[in-house]
PDB file of C-alpha atoms in Angstrom:
ATOM      1  CA  ALA A 844      82.528  11.608 -13.007  1.00 37.00           C
ATOM      2  CA  GLY A 845      86.128  11.498 -14.088  1.00 40.00           C
ATOM      3  CA  SER A 846      85.297  10.821 -17.739  1.00 50.00           C
ATOM      4  CA  GLY A 847      83.373  14.060 -17.969  1.00 64.00           C
ATOM      5  CA  ALA A 848      85.433  16.185 -15.580  1.00 74.00           C
ATOM      6  CA  LEU A 849      86.952  19.464 -16.706  1.00 75.00           C
ATOM      7  CA  PRO A 850      90.505  19.983 -15.409  1.00 81.00           C
ATOM      8  CA  THR A 851      90.801  22.836 -12.916  1.00 77.00           C
ATOM      9  CA  THR A 852      93.539  24.256 -15.154  1.00 81.00           C
ATOM     10  CA  ASP A 853      91.026  24.775 -17.983  1.00 82.00           C
ATOM     11  CA  ARG A 854      91.146  28.391 -19.141  1.00 83.00           C
ATOM     12  CA  GLU A 855      87.382  28.945 -19.219  1.00 81.00           C
ATOM     13  CA  LEU A 856      86.963  27.422 -15.768  1.00 79.00           C
ATOM     14  CA  ARG A 857      89.677  29.688 -14.372  1.00 82.00           C
ATOM     15  CA  LEU A 858      88.080  32.736 -16.017  1.00 84.00           C
ATOM     16  CA  LEU A 859      84.736  31.777 -14.471  1.00 82.00           C
ATOM     17  CA  ALA A 860      86.329  31.506 -11.024  1.00 81.00           C
ATOM     18  CA  ALA A 861      88.036  34.880 -11.492  1.00 82.00           C
ATOM     19  CA  ALA A 862      84.740  36.512 -12.485  1.00 84.00           C
ATOM     20  CA  LEU A 863      82.987  35.007  -9.457  1.00 82.00           C
ATOM     21  CA  TRP A 864      85.770  36.183  -7.167  1.00 80.00           C
ATOM     22  CA  LYS A 865      85.571  39.705  -8.578  1.00 83.00           C
ATOM     23  CA  ASP A 866      81.838  39.831  -7.768  1.00 83.00           C
ATOM     24  CA  VAL A 867      82.443  38.506  -4.252  1.00 80.00           C
ATOM     25  CA  SER A 868      85.349  40.832  -3.509  1.00 80.00           C
ATOM     26  CA  ASP A 869      83.544  43.896  -4.908  1.00 82.00           C
ATOM     27  CA  TRP A 870      80.565  43.102  -2.667  1.00 82.00           C
ATOM     28  CA  ALA A 871      82.782  42.489   0.380  1.00 79.00           C
ATOM     29  CA  ARG A 872      84.365  45.929   0.027  1.00 78.00           C
ATOM     30  CA  THR A 873      80.942  47.517   0.497  1.00 81.00           C
ATOM     31  CA  GLU A 874      80.224  45.657   3.732  1.00 78.00           C
ATOM     32  CA  ALA A 875      81.571  46.753   7.103  1.00 72.00           C
ATOM     33  CA  ASN A 876      84.228  44.488   8.634  1.00 74.00           C
ATOM     34  CA  LEU A 877      84.443  42.235   5.585  1.00 74.00           C
ATOM     35  CA  GLU A 878      87.202  43.892   3.565  1.00 72.00           C
ATOM     36  CA  ARG A 879      89.822  42.957   6.157  1.00 73.00           C
ATOM     37  CA  HIS A 880      89.075  39.292   5.556  1.00 75.00           C
ATOM     38  CA  LEU A 881      90.036  39.723   1.904  1.00 73.00           C
ATOM     39  CA  GLU A 882      93.622  40.390   2.966  1.00 74.00           C
ATOM     40  CA  LEU A 883      93.965  36.661   3.636  1.00 75.00           C
ATOM     41  CA  PHE A 884      94.073  36.239  -0.132  1.00 74.00           C
ATOM     42  CA  THR A 885      96.248  39.212  -1.069  1.00 74.00           C
ATOM     43  CA  ALA A 886      99.920  39.635  -1.758  1.00 65.00           C
ATOM     44  CA  GLU A 887     102.076  41.534   0.705  1.00 60.00           C
ATOM     45  CA  MET A 888     100.669  44.905  -0.414  1.00 52.00           C
ATOM     46  CA  SER A 889      97.590  46.195   1.390  1.00 52.00           C
ATOM     47  CA  LEU A 890      94.334  46.536  -0.554  1.00 48.00           C
ATOM     48  CA  ALA A 891      93.952  50.015   0.852  1.00 50.00           C
ATOM     49  CA  SER A 892      97.147  51.070  -0.907  1.00 53.00           C
ATOM     50  CA  VAL A 893      96.006  49.740  -4.285  1.00 51.00           C
ATOM     51  CA  ALA A 894      94.381  52.341  -6.516  1.00 52.00           C
ATOM     52  CA  SER A 895      93.415  50.960  -9.912  1.00 52.00           C
ATOM     53  CA  SER A 896      91.244  47.948 -10.650  1.00 51.00           C
ATOM     54  CA  GLU A 897      94.147  46.421 -12.625  1.00 50.00           C
ATOM     55  CA  GLU A 898      96.381  46.648  -9.571  1.00 51.00           C
ATOM     56  CA  LYS A 899      93.641  45.176  -7.397  1.00 52.00           C
ATOM     57  CA  ALA A 900      93.381  42.181  -9.731  1.00 51.00           C
ATOM     58  CA  ALA A 901      97.154  41.692  -9.571  1.00 50.00           C
ATOM     59  CA  ALA A 902      97.130  41.990  -5.772  1.00 67.00           C
ATOM     60  CA  TRP A 903      95.491  38.593  -5.222  1.00 70.00           C
ATOM     61  CA  ALA A 904      98.000  35.929  -4.176  1.00 68.00           C
ATOM     62  CA  TYR A 905      95.403  33.146  -4.124  1.00 67.00           C
ATOM     63  CA  LEU A 906      91.829  32.644  -5.268  1.00 74.00           C
ATOM     64  CA  PRO A 907      89.624  30.018  -3.571  1.00 78.00           C
ATOM     65  CA  ALA A 908      88.409  28.857  -6.977  1.00 79.00           C
ATOM     66  CA  THR A 909      87.241  25.375  -5.979  1.00 80.00           C
ATOM     67  CA  ASP A 910      85.360  26.688  -2.971  1.00 81.00           C
ATOM     68  CA  LEU A 911      83.670  29.363  -5.092  1.00 78.00           C
ATOM     69  CA  LEU A 912      82.531  26.831  -7.666  1.00 78.00           C
ATOM     70  CA  LEU A 913      81.164  24.472  -5.017  1.00 79.00           C
ATOM     71  CA  VAL A 914      79.287  27.239  -3.187  1.00 79.00           C
ATOM     72  CA  VAL A 915      77.783  28.924  -6.264  1.00 77.00           C
ATOM     73  CA  GLY A 916      77.109  25.623  -7.999  1.00 73.00           C
ATOM     74  CA  GLU A 917      75.794  23.790  -4.950  1.00 73.00           C
ATOM     75  CA  GLY A 918      73.738  20.840  -6.118  1.00 68.00           C
ATOM     76  CA  LEU A 919      74.929  21.301  -9.702  1.00 70.00           C
ATOM     77  CA  LEU A 920      78.656  20.777  -9.641  1.00 74.00           C
ATOM     78  CA  GLY A 921      81.181  18.459  -8.045  1.00 77.00           C
ATOM     79  CA  VAL A 922      84.972  18.463  -7.867  1.00 78.00           C
ATOM     80  CA  THR A 923      87.264  15.437  -7.880  1.00 79.00           C
ATOM     81  CA  ALA A 924      90.979  14.935  -8.466  1.00 78.00           C
ATOM     82  CA  GLU A 925      90.192  14.822 -12.189  1.00 77.00           C
ATOM     83  CA  GLY A 926      88.502  18.228 -12.120  1.00 77.00           C
ATOM     84  CA  ALA A 927      85.043  19.818 -11.994  1.00 76.00           C
ATOM     85  CA  PHE A 928      82.010  18.042 -13.372  1.00 73.00           C
ATOM     86  CA  THR A 929      78.250  18.382 -13.583  1.00 70.00           C
ATOM     87  CA  GLU A 930      75.506  15.892 -14.316  1.00 60.00           C
ATOM     88  CA  ALA A 931      73.714  18.407 -16.551  1.00 52.00           C
ATOM     89  CA  GLY A 932      74.444  16.507 -19.741  1.00 54.00           C
ATOM     90  CA  PRO A 933      76.544  13.861 -21.475  1.00 55.00           C
ATOM     91  CA  PRO A 934      80.268  13.685 -20.620  1.00 51.00           C
ATOM     92  CA  HIS A 935      82.390  16.428 -22.190  1.00 52.00           C
ATOM     93  CA  GLU A 936      79.297  18.436 -23.246  1.00 58.00           C
ATOM     94  CA  ARG A 937      79.705  22.044 -22.201  1.00 60.00           C
ATOM     95  CA  ARG A 938      76.608  23.859 -20.993  1.00 62.00           C
ATOM     96  CA  THR A 939      75.931  27.300 -19.646  1.00 62.00           C
ATOM     97  CA  PHE A 940      75.361  27.731 -15.919  1.00 60.00           C
ATOM     98  CA  ALA A 941      71.713  28.589 -16.646  1.00 59.00           C
ATOM     99  CA  ALA A 942      71.256  25.337 -18.605  1.00 63.00           C
ATOM    100  CA  ALA A 943      72.846  23.297 -15.819  1.00 62.00           C
ATOM    101  CA  LEU A 944      70.594  25.011 -13.275  1.00 60.00           C
ATOM    102  CA  ARG A 945      67.481  24.207 -15.317  1.00 60.00           C
ATOM    103  CA  HIS A 946      68.593  20.574 -15.602  1.00 63.00           C
ATOM    104  CA  ALA A 947      69.148  20.363 -11.838  1.00 61.00           C
ATOM    105  CA  LYS A 948      65.640  21.657 -11.189  1.00 59.00           C
ATOM    106  CA  ARG A 949      63.954  19.421 -13.763  1.00 58.00           C
ATOM    107  CA  GLY A 950      66.188  16.371 -13.505  1.00 57.00           C
ATOM    108  CA  SER A 951      65.415  13.966 -16.317  1.00 54.00           C
ATOM    109  CA  GLN A 952      61.939  15.446 -16.748  1.00 54.00           C
ATOM    110  CA  LYS A 953      61.359  16.654 -20.270  1.00 54.00           C
ATOM    111  CA  ARG A 954      59.011  19.392 -21.349  1.00 53.00           C
ATOM    112  CA  GLY A 955      56.846  20.101 -24.298  1.00 51.00           C
ATOM    113  CA  LEU A 956      56.293  17.261 -26.741  1.00 52.00           C
ATOM    114  CA  ALA A 957      58.787  15.076 -24.898  1.00 51.00           C
ATOM    115  CA  ALA A 958      56.786  15.279 -21.655  1.00 54.00           C
ATOM    116  CA  SER A 959      54.354  12.572 -20.676  1.00 52.00           C
ATOM    117  CA  ALA A 960      50.698  13.427 -21.123  1.00 52.00           C
ATOM    118  CA  GLU A 961      49.135  14.120 -17.728  1.00 51.00           C
ATOM    119  CA  GLN A 962      45.531  13.678 -18.769  1.00 49.00           C
ATOM    120  CA  PRO A 963      43.665  12.120 -21.696  1.00 47.00           C
ATOM    121  CA  SER A 964      43.390  14.235 -24.809  1.00 46.00           C
ATOM    122  CA  ALA A 965      40.808  16.966 -24.722  1.00 44.00           C
ATOM    123  CA  LYS A 966      38.096  17.070 -27.370  1.00 45.00           C
ATOM    124  CA  GLN A 967      39.706  17.972 -30.644  1.00 48.00           C
ATOM    125  CA  ALA A 968      38.682  21.161 -32.358  1.00 45.00           C
ATOM    126  CA  LYS A 969      37.652  21.364 -35.972  1.00 50.00           C
ATOM    127  CA  LEU A 970      40.406  21.904 -38.501  1.00 52.00           C
ATOM    128  CA  ASN A 971      41.251  25.572 -38.952  1.00 52.00           C
ATOM    129  CA  ARG A 972      42.130  24.942 -42.624  1.00 58.00           C
ATOM    130  CA  GLY A 973      43.127  22.154 -45.002  1.00 77.00           C
ATOM    131  CA  PRO A 974      46.157  20.104 -43.912  1.00 87.00           C
ATOM    132  CA  THR A 975      49.642  21.378 -44.775  1.00 91.00           C
ATOM    133  CA  ARG A 976      53.161  20.164 -44.009  1.00 94.00           C
ATOM    134  CA  ILE A 977      53.499  22.901 -41.344  1.00 93.00           C
ATOM    135  CA  VAL A 978      52.035  22.349 -37.879  1.00 94.00           C
ATOM    136  CA  LEU A 979      51.894  25.305 -35.490  1.00 92.00           C
ATOM    137  CA  LEU A 980      51.821  24.543 -31.762  1.00 92.00           C
ATOM    138  CA  THR A 981      50.883  27.118 -29.125  1.00 92.00           C
ATOM    139  CA  ASN A 982      50.498  26.957 -25.337  1.00 91.00           C
ATOM    140  CA  LEU A 983      53.151  24.245 -25.100  1.00 90.00           C
ATOM    141  CA  VAL A 984      55.158  26.595 -22.857  1.00 90.00           C
ATOM    142  CA  GLY A 985      54.489  30.127 -21.662  1.00 88.00           C
ATOM    143  CA  ALA A 986      56.169  33.454 -22.272  1.00 89.00           C
ATOM    144  CA  GLY A 987      59.730  33.566 -20.972  1.00 88.00           C
ATOM    145  CA  GLU A 988      60.050  29.768 -20.814  1.00 87.00           C
ATOM    146  CA  VAL A 989      61.959  29.303 -24.078  1.00 87.00           C
ATOM    147  CA  ASP A 990      65.510  28.060 -23.551  1.00 85.00           C
ATOM    148  CA  GLU A 991      68.256  26.359 -25.543  1.00 79.00           C
ATOM    149  CA  ASP A 992      66.895  22.879 -24.767  1.00 85.00           C
ATOM    150  CA  LEU A 993      63.293  23.382 -25.925  1.00 87.00           C
ATOM    151  CA  GLU A 994      63.949  23.249 -29.669  1.00 89.00           C
ATOM    152  CA  GLU A 995      66.058  20.087 -29.409  1.00 88.00           C
ATOM    153  CA  GLU A 996      63.561  18.305 -27.166  1.00 87.00           C
ATOM    154  CA  THR A 997      60.594  19.271 -29.351  1.00 89.00           C
ATOM    155  CA  ALA A 998      62.296  18.304 -32.609  1.00 90.00           C
ATOM    156  CA  GLU A 999      63.350  14.945 -31.198  1.00 89.00           C
ATOM    157  CA  GLU A1000      59.817  14.069 -30.143  1.00 88.00           C
ATOM    158  CA  ALA A1001      58.191  15.448 -33.304  1.00 90.00           C
ATOM    159  CA  GLY A1002      60.445  13.205 -35.367  1.00 91.00           C
ATOM    160  CA  LYS A1003      58.441  10.224 -34.121  1.00 92.00           C
ATOM    161  CA  TYR A1004      55.581  11.228 -36.429  1.00 93.00           C
ATOM    162  CA  GLY A1005      57.767  11.247 -39.534  1.00 93.00           C
ATOM    163  CA  LYS A1006      60.773  13.045 -40.989  1.00 94.00           C
ATOM    164  CA  LEU A1007      61.003  16.555 -39.554  1.00 94.00           C
ATOM    165  CA  VAL A1008      62.657  19.132 -41.811  1.00 95.00           C
ATOM    166  CA  LYS A1009      62.872  21.964 -39.309  1.00 92.00           C
ATOM    167  CA  CYS A1010      61.653  23.153 -35.922  1.00 93.00           C
ATOM    168  CA  ILE A1011      61.367  26.921 -35.450  1.00 92.00           C
ATOM    169  CA  ILE A1012      60.413  28.592 -32.178  1.00 92.00           C
ATOM    170  CA  LYS A1013      59.277  32.220 -32.078  1.00 91.00           C
ATOM    171  CA  GLU A1014      58.297  34.188 -28.971  1.00 89.00           C
ATOM    172  CA  VAL A1015      55.944  37.078 -29.735  1.00 87.00           C
ATOM    173  CA  LYS A1016      56.324  40.003 -27.366  1.00 84.00           C
ATOM    174  CA  GLY A1017      53.081  41.426 -26.018  1.00 81.00           C
ATOM    175  CA  ALA A1018      50.957  38.456 -27.066  1.00 84.00           C
ATOM    176  CA  PRO A1019      48.761  36.622 -24.521  1.00 87.00           C
ATOM    177  CA  ASP A1020      50.637  33.917 -22.624  1.00 88.00           C
ATOM    178  CA  LYS A1021      48.849  31.087 -24.455  1.00 89.00           C
ATOM    179  CA  GLU A1022      49.914  32.483 -27.831  1.00 88.00           C
ATOM    180  CA  ALA A1023      53.260  34.019 -26.914  1.00 89.00           C
ATOM    181  CA  VAL A1024      55.412  31.034 -27.883  1.00 91.00           C
ATOM    182  CA  ARG A1025      54.784  29.681 -31.394  1.00 92.00           C
ATOM    183  CA  ILE A1026      56.443  26.406 -32.379  1.00 92.00           C
ATOM    184  CA  PHE A1027      56.496  25.609 -36.098  1.00 93.00           C
ATOM    185  CA  LEU A1028      57.079  21.991 -37.136  1.00 95.00           C
ATOM    186  CA  GLU A1029      57.924  21.549 -40.823  1.00 95.00           C
ATOM    187  CA  PHE A1030      57.494  17.949 -41.904  1.00 95.00           C
ATOM    188  CA  GLU A1031      58.666  16.437 -45.174  1.00 94.00           C
ATOM    189  CA  LYS A1032      55.367  14.624 -45.754  1.00 94.00           C
ATOM    190  CA  LEU A1033      51.774  15.733 -45.280  1.00 92.00           C
ATOM    191  CA  ALA A1034      50.954  12.408 -43.622  1.00 93.00           C
ATOM    192  CA  ALA A1035      53.503  13.037 -40.852  1.00 93.00           C
ATOM    193  CA  ALA A1036      52.118  16.523 -40.219  1.00 92.00           C
ATOM    194  CA  SER A1037      48.607  15.103 -40.011  1.00 91.00           C
ATOM    195  CA  LYS A1038      49.724  12.528 -37.434  1.00 92.00           C
ATOM    196  CA  ALA A1039      51.370  15.236 -35.338  1.00 92.00           C
ATOM    197  CA  TYR A1040      48.260  17.402 -35.518  1.00 91.00           C
ATOM    198  CA  ALA A1041      45.923  14.547 -34.581  1.00 90.00           C
ATOM    199  CA  ASP A1042      48.066  13.510 -31.620  1.00 90.00           C
ATOM    200  CA  MET A1043      48.969  16.950 -30.260  1.00 89.00           C
ATOM    201  CA  ASN A1044      45.859  19.093 -30.627  1.00 90.00           C
ATOM    202  CA  GLY A1045      44.089  19.253 -27.284  1.00 89.00           C
ATOM    203  CA  ARG A1046      46.740  17.278 -25.409  1.00 87.00           C
ATOM    204  CA  TYR A1047      47.401  18.304 -21.799  1.00 85.00           C
ATOM    205  CA  PHE A1048      51.047  18.887 -20.815  1.00 78.00           C
ATOM    206  CA  GLY A1049      52.456  20.582 -17.742  1.00 77.00           C
ATOM    207  CA  GLY A1050      49.141  22.180 -16.806  1.00 84.00           C
ATOM    208  CA  ARG A1051      48.604  23.502 -20.348  1.00 88.00           C
ATOM    209  CA  THR A1052      46.258  22.419 -23.115  1.00 91.00           C
ATOM    210  CA  VAL A1053      48.230  22.442 -26.357  1.00 91.00           C
ATOM    211  CA  LYS A1054      46.653  23.925 -29.446  1.00 91.00           C
ATOM    212  CA  ALA A1055      47.774  22.614 -32.839  1.00 91.00           C
ATOM    213  CA  ARG A1056      46.809  23.995 -36.209  1.00 90.00           C
ATOM    214  CA  PHE A1057      47.992  23.736 -39.794  1.00 90.00           C
ATOM    215  CA  TYR A1058      49.884  26.794 -41.047  1.00 89.00           C
ATOM    216  CA  ASP A1059      49.936  28.222 -44.549  1.00 87.00           C
ATOM    217  CA  GLU A1060      53.061  26.998 -46.331  1.00 89.00           C
ATOM    218  CA  GLU A1061      53.510  30.150 -48.412  1.00 89.00           C
ATOM    219  CA  ARG A1062      53.406  32.386 -45.346  1.00 88.00           C
ATOM    220  CA  TYR A1063      55.841  30.056 -43.602  1.00 89.00           C
ATOM    221  CA  ALA A1064      58.226  30.154 -46.555  1.00 90.00           C
ATOM    222  CA  ARG A1065      58.158  33.981 -46.471  1.00 86.00           C
ATOM    223  CA  GLY A1066      59.069  33.974 -42.790  1.00 85.00           C
ATOM    224  CA  ASP A1067      55.665  35.302 -41.739  1.00 82.00           C
ATOM    225  CA  PHE A1068      55.452  33.651 -38.326  1.00 80.00           C
ATOM    226  CA  GLU A1069      53.048  36.057 -36.617  1.00 73.00           C
ATOM    227  CA  ARG A1070      49.857  35.697 -38.632  1.00 62.00           C
ATOM    228  CA  ARG A1071      46.751  36.188 -36.493  1.00 57.00           C
ATOM    229  CA  VAL A1072      48.672  36.581 -33.246  1.00 50.00           C
ATOM    230  CA  PRO A1073      46.176  37.914 -30.680  1.00 51.00           C
ATOM    231  CA  SER A1074      47.084  41.181 -28.989  1.00 50.00           C
ATOM    232  CA  ARG A1075      45.605  43.668 -26.533  1.00 56.00           C
ATOM    233  CA  VAL A1076      45.106  46.203 -29.341  1.00 58.00           C
ATOM    234  CA  LEU A1077      41.760  46.243 -31.174  1.00 63.00           C
ATOM    235  CA  GLN A1078      41.618  48.092 -34.484  1.00 64.00           C
ATOM    236  CA  LEU A1079      38.268  49.515 -35.608  1.00 68.00           C
ATOM    237  CA  THR A1080      37.585  50.615 -39.166  1.00 72.00           C
ATOM    238  CA  ASN A1081      34.578  52.151 -40.914  1.00 70.00           C
ATOM    239  CA  LEU A1082      33.298  53.496 -37.596  1.00 66.00           C
ATOM    240  CA  VAL A1083      32.735  56.985 -39.019  1.00 64.00           C
ATOM    241  CA  ALA A1084      33.234  58.694 -42.347  1.00 70.00           C
ATOM    242  CA  PRO A1085      36.449  60.697 -42.881  1.00 72.00           C
ATOM    243  CA  ASP A1086      34.502  63.980 -42.640  1.00 66.00           C
ATOM    244  CA  ASP A1087      33.068  62.970 -39.253  1.00 68.00           C
ATOM    245  CA  VAL A1088      36.424  62.880 -37.446  1.00 70.00           C
ATOM    246  CA  ASP A1089      36.562  65.695 -34.879  1.00 65.00           C
ATOM    247  CA  GLU A1090      38.123  66.485 -31.505  1.00 65.00           C
ATOM    248  CA  ASP A1091      35.327  64.716 -29.588  1.00 65.00           C
ATOM    249  CA  LEU A1092      35.576  61.348 -31.375  1.00 65.00           C
ATOM    250  CA  GLU A1093      38.435  59.959 -29.296  1.00 73.00           C
ATOM    251  CA  ALA A1094      36.776  60.786 -25.972  1.00 69.00           C
ATOM    252  CA  GLU A1095      33.418  59.439 -27.121  1.00 65.00           C
ATOM    253  CA  THR A1096      34.928  56.200 -28.400  1.00 66.00           C
TER     254      THR A1096
END
């Protein structure tokens, strides 16, 4: 733990503790019989006599920083003589609280391509088009499940099929859950993309059946990542002639 511990004198750690204490103290002031307990941590002046927020911040004689970190980060964070540490990543790697929380929930379990297949591959669908160097994956994760680890984990696993040039993840707002998160894998060679497609299409991960398809390289190069994204809006054309549009058409349709 010591090799990856962050000294309690670290500026960012102290700012985090101060922010946590502000939230706690602001909440305590709104609860009956709790504000008086805050005076245990104040200077000689009474909180009641302090007017501005700046003065209130200066009024604290002591902040229970270590206790705050241990309570808020229960199960995520530990404190030793060397400082605070978390097992959410390699030593000295800084992560956000949200990332550490996700790691604590998942442990060493990986998601997406890095996850272990739970069931044999489903029957593979016919190719949607001729092979390209771009493989599009959908239904690997659902809407709102994209985080800072997903791209790294996916790229690392995709690299097993051949040299990966780039991994791009796009979340399309309003799209059905199965199509909301689009993961584009750009391989250097067509053979590597074909291997990835053959292995991933129809695979079952985390309760989801992954769909793989080849994506048009020209559209990809233009940054067109939302081609044929399903939506809840259906557009009809050639239903009536321009002269047939009247006030009743909308209600009738």
